[in-house]
Short mmCIF file of C-alpha atoms and ligand atoms in Angstrom, two decimals:
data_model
loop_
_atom_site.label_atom_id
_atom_site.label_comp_id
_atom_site.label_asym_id
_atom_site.label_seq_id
_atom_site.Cartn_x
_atom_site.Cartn_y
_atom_site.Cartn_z
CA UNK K 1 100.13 96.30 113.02
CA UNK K 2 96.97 96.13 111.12
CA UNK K 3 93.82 96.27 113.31
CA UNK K 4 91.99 93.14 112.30
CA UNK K 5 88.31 93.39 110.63
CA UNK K 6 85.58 90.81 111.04
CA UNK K 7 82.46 91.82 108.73
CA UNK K 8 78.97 90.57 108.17
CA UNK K 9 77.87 90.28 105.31
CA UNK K 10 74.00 89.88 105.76
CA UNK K 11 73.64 89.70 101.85
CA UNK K 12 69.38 89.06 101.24
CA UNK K 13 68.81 88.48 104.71
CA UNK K 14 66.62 90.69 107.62
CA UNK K 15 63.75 92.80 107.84
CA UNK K 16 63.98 96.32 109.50
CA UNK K 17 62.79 94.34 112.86
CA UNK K 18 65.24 91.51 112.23
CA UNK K 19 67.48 93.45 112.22
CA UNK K 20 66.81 95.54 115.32
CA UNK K 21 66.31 92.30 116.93
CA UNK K 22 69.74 91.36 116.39
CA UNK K 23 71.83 94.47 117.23
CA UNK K 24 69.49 94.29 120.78
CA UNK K 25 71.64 91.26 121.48
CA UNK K 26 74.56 93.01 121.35
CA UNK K 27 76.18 93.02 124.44
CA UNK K 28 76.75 96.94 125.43
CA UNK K 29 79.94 96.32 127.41
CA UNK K 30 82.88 95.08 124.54
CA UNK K 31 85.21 92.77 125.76
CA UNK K 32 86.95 92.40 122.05
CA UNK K 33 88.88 95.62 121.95
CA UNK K 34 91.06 94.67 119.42
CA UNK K 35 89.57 93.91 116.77
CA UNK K 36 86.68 96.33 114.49
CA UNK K 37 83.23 94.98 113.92
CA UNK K 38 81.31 96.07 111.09
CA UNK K 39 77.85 94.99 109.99
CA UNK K 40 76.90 95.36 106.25
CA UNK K 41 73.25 95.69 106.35
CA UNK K 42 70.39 95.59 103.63
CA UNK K 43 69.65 99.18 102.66
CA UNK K 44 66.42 99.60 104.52
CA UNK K 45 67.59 98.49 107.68
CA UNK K 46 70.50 101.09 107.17
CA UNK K 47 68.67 104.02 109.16
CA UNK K 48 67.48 102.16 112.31
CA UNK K 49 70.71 100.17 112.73
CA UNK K 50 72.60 103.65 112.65
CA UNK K 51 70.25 104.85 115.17
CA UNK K 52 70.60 101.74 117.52
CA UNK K 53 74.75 101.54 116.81
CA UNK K 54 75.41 104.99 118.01
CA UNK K 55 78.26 105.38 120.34
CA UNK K 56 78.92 101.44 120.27
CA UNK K 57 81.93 100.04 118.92
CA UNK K 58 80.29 98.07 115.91
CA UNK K 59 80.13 100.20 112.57
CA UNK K 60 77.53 99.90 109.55
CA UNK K 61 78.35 98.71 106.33
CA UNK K 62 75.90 98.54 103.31
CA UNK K 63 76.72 96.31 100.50
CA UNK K 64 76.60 98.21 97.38
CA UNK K 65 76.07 101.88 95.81
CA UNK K 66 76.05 103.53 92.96
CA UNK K 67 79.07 105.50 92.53
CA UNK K 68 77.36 109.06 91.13
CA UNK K 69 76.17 111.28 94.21
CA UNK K 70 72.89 111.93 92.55
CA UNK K 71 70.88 111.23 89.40
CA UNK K 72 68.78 109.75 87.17
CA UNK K 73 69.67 106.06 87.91
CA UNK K 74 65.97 104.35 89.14
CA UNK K 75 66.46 102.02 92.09
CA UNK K 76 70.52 103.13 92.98
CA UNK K 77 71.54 104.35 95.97
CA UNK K 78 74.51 106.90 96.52
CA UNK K 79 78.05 107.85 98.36
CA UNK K 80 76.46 110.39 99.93
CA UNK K 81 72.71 109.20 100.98
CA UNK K 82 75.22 106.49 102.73
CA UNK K 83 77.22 108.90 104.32
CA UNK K 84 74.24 110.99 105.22
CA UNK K 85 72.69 107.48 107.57
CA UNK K 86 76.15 107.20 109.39
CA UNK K 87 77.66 104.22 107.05
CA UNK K 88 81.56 103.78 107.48
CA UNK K 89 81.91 100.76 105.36
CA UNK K 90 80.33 99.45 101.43
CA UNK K 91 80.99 96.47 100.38
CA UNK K 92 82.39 96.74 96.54
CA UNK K 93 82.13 94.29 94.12
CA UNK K 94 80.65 91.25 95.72
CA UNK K 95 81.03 88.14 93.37
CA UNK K 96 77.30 87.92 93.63
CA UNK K 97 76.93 91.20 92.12
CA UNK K 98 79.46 90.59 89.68
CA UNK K 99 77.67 87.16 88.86
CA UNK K 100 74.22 88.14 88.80
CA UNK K 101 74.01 92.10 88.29
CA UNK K 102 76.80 92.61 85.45
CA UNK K 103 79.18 94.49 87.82
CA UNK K 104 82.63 94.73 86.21
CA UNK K 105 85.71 95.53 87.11
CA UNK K 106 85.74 98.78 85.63
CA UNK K 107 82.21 99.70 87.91
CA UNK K 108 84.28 98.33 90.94
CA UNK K 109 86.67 100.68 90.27
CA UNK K 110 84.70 103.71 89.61
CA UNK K 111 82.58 102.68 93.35
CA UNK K 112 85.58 102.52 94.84
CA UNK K 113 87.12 105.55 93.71
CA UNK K 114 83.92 107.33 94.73
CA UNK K 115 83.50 105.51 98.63
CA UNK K 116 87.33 106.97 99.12
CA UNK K 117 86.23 110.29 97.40
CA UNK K 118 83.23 110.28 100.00
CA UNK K 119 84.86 109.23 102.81
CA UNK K 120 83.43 105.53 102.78
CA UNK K 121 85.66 102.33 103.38
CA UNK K 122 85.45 100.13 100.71
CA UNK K 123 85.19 96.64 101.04
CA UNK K 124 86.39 95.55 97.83
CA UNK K 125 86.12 91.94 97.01
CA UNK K 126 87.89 89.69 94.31
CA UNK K 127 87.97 86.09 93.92
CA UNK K 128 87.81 83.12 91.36
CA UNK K 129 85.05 81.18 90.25
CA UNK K 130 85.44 76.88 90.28
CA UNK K 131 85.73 76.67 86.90
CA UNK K 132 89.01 79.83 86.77
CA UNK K 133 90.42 77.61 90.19
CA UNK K 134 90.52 74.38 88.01
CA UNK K 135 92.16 75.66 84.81
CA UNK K 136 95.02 77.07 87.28
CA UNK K 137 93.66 80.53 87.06
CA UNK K 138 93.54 81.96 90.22
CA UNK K 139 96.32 83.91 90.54
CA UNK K 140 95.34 86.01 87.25
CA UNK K 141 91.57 86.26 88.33
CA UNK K 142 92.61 88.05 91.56
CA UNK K 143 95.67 89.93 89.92
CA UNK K 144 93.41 91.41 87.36
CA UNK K 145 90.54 92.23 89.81
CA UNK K 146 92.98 93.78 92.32
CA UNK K 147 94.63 96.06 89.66
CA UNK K 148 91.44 96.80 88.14
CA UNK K 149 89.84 97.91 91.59
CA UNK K 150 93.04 100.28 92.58
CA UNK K 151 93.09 102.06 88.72
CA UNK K 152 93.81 105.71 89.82
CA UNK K 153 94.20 105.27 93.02
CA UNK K 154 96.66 106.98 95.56
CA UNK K 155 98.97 104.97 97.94
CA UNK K 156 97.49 107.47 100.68
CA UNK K 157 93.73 106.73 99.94
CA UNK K 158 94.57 102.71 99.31
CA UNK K 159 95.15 102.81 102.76
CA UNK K 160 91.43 103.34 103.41
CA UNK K 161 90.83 100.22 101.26
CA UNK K 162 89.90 96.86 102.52
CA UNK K 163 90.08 93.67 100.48
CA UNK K 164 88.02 90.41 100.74
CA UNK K 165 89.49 87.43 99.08
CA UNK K 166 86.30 85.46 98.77
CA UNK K 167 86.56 82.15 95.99
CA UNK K 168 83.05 82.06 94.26
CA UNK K 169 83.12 78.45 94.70
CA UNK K 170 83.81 78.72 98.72
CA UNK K 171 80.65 80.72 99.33
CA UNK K 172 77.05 79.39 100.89
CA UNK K 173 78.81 76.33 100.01
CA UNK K 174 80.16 75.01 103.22
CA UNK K 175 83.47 74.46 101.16
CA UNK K 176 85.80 76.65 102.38
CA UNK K 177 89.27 77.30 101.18
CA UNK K 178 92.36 75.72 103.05
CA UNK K 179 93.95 78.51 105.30
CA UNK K 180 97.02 77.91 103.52
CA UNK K 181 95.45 78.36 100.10
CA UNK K 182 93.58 81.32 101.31
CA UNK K 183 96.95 82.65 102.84
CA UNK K 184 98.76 82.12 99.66
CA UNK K 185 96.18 83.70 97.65
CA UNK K 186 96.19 86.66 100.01
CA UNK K 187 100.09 87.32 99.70
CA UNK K 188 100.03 87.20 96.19
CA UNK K 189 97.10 89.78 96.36
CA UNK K 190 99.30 91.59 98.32
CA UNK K 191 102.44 91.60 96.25
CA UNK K 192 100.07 93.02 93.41
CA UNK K 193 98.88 95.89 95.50
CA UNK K 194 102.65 96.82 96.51
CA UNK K 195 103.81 97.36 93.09
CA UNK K 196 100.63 99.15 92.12
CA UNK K 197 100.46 101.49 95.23
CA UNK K 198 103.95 101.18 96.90
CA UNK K 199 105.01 98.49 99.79
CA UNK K 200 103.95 101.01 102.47
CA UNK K 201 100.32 101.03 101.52
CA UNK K 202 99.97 97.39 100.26
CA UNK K 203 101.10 96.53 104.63
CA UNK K 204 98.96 98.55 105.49
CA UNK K 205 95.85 97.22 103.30
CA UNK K 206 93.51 94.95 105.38
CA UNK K 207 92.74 91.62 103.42
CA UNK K 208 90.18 89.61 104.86
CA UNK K 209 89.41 86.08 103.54
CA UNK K 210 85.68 85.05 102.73
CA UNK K 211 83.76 81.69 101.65
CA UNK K 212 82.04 79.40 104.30
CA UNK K 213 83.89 81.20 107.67
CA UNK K 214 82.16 80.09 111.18
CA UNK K 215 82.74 79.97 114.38
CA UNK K 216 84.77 76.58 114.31
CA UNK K 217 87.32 77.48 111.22
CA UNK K 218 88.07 80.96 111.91
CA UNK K 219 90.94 80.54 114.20
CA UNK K 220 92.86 78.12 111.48
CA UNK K 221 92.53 81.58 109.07
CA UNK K 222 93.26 83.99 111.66
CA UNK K 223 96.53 81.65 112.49
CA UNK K 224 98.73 83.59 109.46
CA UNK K 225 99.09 86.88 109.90
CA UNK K 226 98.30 87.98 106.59
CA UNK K 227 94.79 87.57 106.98
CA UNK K 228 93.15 89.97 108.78
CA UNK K 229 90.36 89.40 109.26
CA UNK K 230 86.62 87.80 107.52
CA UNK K 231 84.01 88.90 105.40
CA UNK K 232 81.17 86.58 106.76
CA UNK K 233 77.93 86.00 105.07
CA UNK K 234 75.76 82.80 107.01
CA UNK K 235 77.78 82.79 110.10
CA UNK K 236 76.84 86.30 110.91
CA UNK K 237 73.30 86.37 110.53
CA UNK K 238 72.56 85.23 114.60
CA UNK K 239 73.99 87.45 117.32
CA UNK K 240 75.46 84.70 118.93
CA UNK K 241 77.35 82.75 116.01
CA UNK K 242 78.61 86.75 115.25
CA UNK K 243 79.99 87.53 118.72
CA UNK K 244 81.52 84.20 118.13
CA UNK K 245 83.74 84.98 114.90
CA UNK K 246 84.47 88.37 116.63
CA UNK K 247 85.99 86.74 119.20
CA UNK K 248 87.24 84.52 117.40
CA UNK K 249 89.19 87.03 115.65
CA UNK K 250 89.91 88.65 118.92
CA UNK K 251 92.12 85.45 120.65
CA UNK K 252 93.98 84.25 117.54
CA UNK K 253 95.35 87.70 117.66
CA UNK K 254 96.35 88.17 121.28
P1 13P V 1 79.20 82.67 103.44
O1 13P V 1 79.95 83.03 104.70
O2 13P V 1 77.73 82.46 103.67
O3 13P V 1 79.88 81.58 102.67
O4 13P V 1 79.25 83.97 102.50
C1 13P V 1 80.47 84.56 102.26
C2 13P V 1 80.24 85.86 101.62
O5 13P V 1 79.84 85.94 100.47
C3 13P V 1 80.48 87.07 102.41
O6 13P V 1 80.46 88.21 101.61
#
């Protein structure tokens, strides 16, 4: 059984304070056992969230890095300067990034190669834009993004991976994919990673869906067991609308 994974993505969003604000509203005592909560963080807020999620079950996430542990690259951030603030999880990839800061499938690969290398969990996302979706696309956008990402990659350290299916066009839109669709899209991504890594490792691959998840649609995702799990970007930005998708996540799957 694959432990399910509900992410948030806070993207642009939260000053160090914000952001201390938020994890304060945490409750200490977990009721959702079941299910791993991460929280993907802007970088500055990195080093007091790690402080203030010690010894709790929710884990830190940052949402990019550079995929050399050191050098002359102005304004990066690295594997291990990650590693160093506690991080367990980096978001790889993110269509945003790929839109709007030339990330390609070939630097997705090389980040994600380097988060295993370090020890990181990557959080590799692939999905098709609106225009790919109408011209039928969609199935070669995410097979060529999902081959792309696991390029050298063991069936032992794809294990580590996570995937986010997220369609471009389902994002900050309010649009979100059918769960069917999504489900569909998610088996085929899937299939892909079996006969690049083995069956073993492709079951035991998380693949979350993404695009315009909230409290009141996550259940009709978390219905098919093939999804497990969401990377959340607007619905995870107040404490309680989070808590809500977490345990959301956590009674679709009792
Ligand atoms: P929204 O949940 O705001 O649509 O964002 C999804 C996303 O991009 C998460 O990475």
């Amino acid at each position: 059984m694959r432990t399910p994974i509900l992410a948030g993505n806070w993207k642009m969003f939260k000053t160090v304070r914000e952001a201390v604000d938020f994890v304060k509203q945490l409750p200490a005592d977990d009721p959702a056992t079941g299910v791993e909560k991460v929280i993907c963080a802007p970088y500055t807020a990195l080093p007091a969230l790690s402080e203030q999620l010690r010894g709790t079950s929710y884990l830190l996430g940052a949402q990019n890095m550079h995929f050399a542990e050191e050098g002359a690259f102005t304004g990066e951030i690295s594997p291990l300067m990650l590693k160093e603030l506690g991080v367990h999880y980096v978001i790889i990839g993110h269509s945003e990034r790929r839109q709007y800061f030339n990330e390609t499938d070939e630097s997705v690969n090389q980040k994600t190669k380097a988060a295993l290398q370090h020890g990181l969990k990557p959080i590799v996302c692939v999905g098709e834009s609106l225009e790919e979706r109408e011209a039928g696309r969609t199935g070669e956008v995410v097979r060529r993004q999902t081959e792309a990402a696991l390029a050298g990659i063991s069936p032992e350290q794809a294990k580590q991976i996570v995937v986010a299916y997220e369609p471009v066009w389902a994002i900050g839109t309010g649009k979100s994919s059918t769960a069917e669709e999504a489900n569909e899209t998610i088996s085929q991504i899937r299939g892909v990673m079996a006969a690049k890594v083995g069956e073993e490792a492709a079951q035991a691959i998380r693949i979350q869906y993404g695009g315009s998840v909230k409290p009141d649609n996550i259940d009709s995702f978390m219905r098919y067991p093939d999804i497990d799990g969401a990377l959340v970007g607007g619905a995870s930005l107040k404490a309680d609308s989070y808590l809500q998708l977490v345990q959301g996540v956590q009674d679709a799957r009792r």
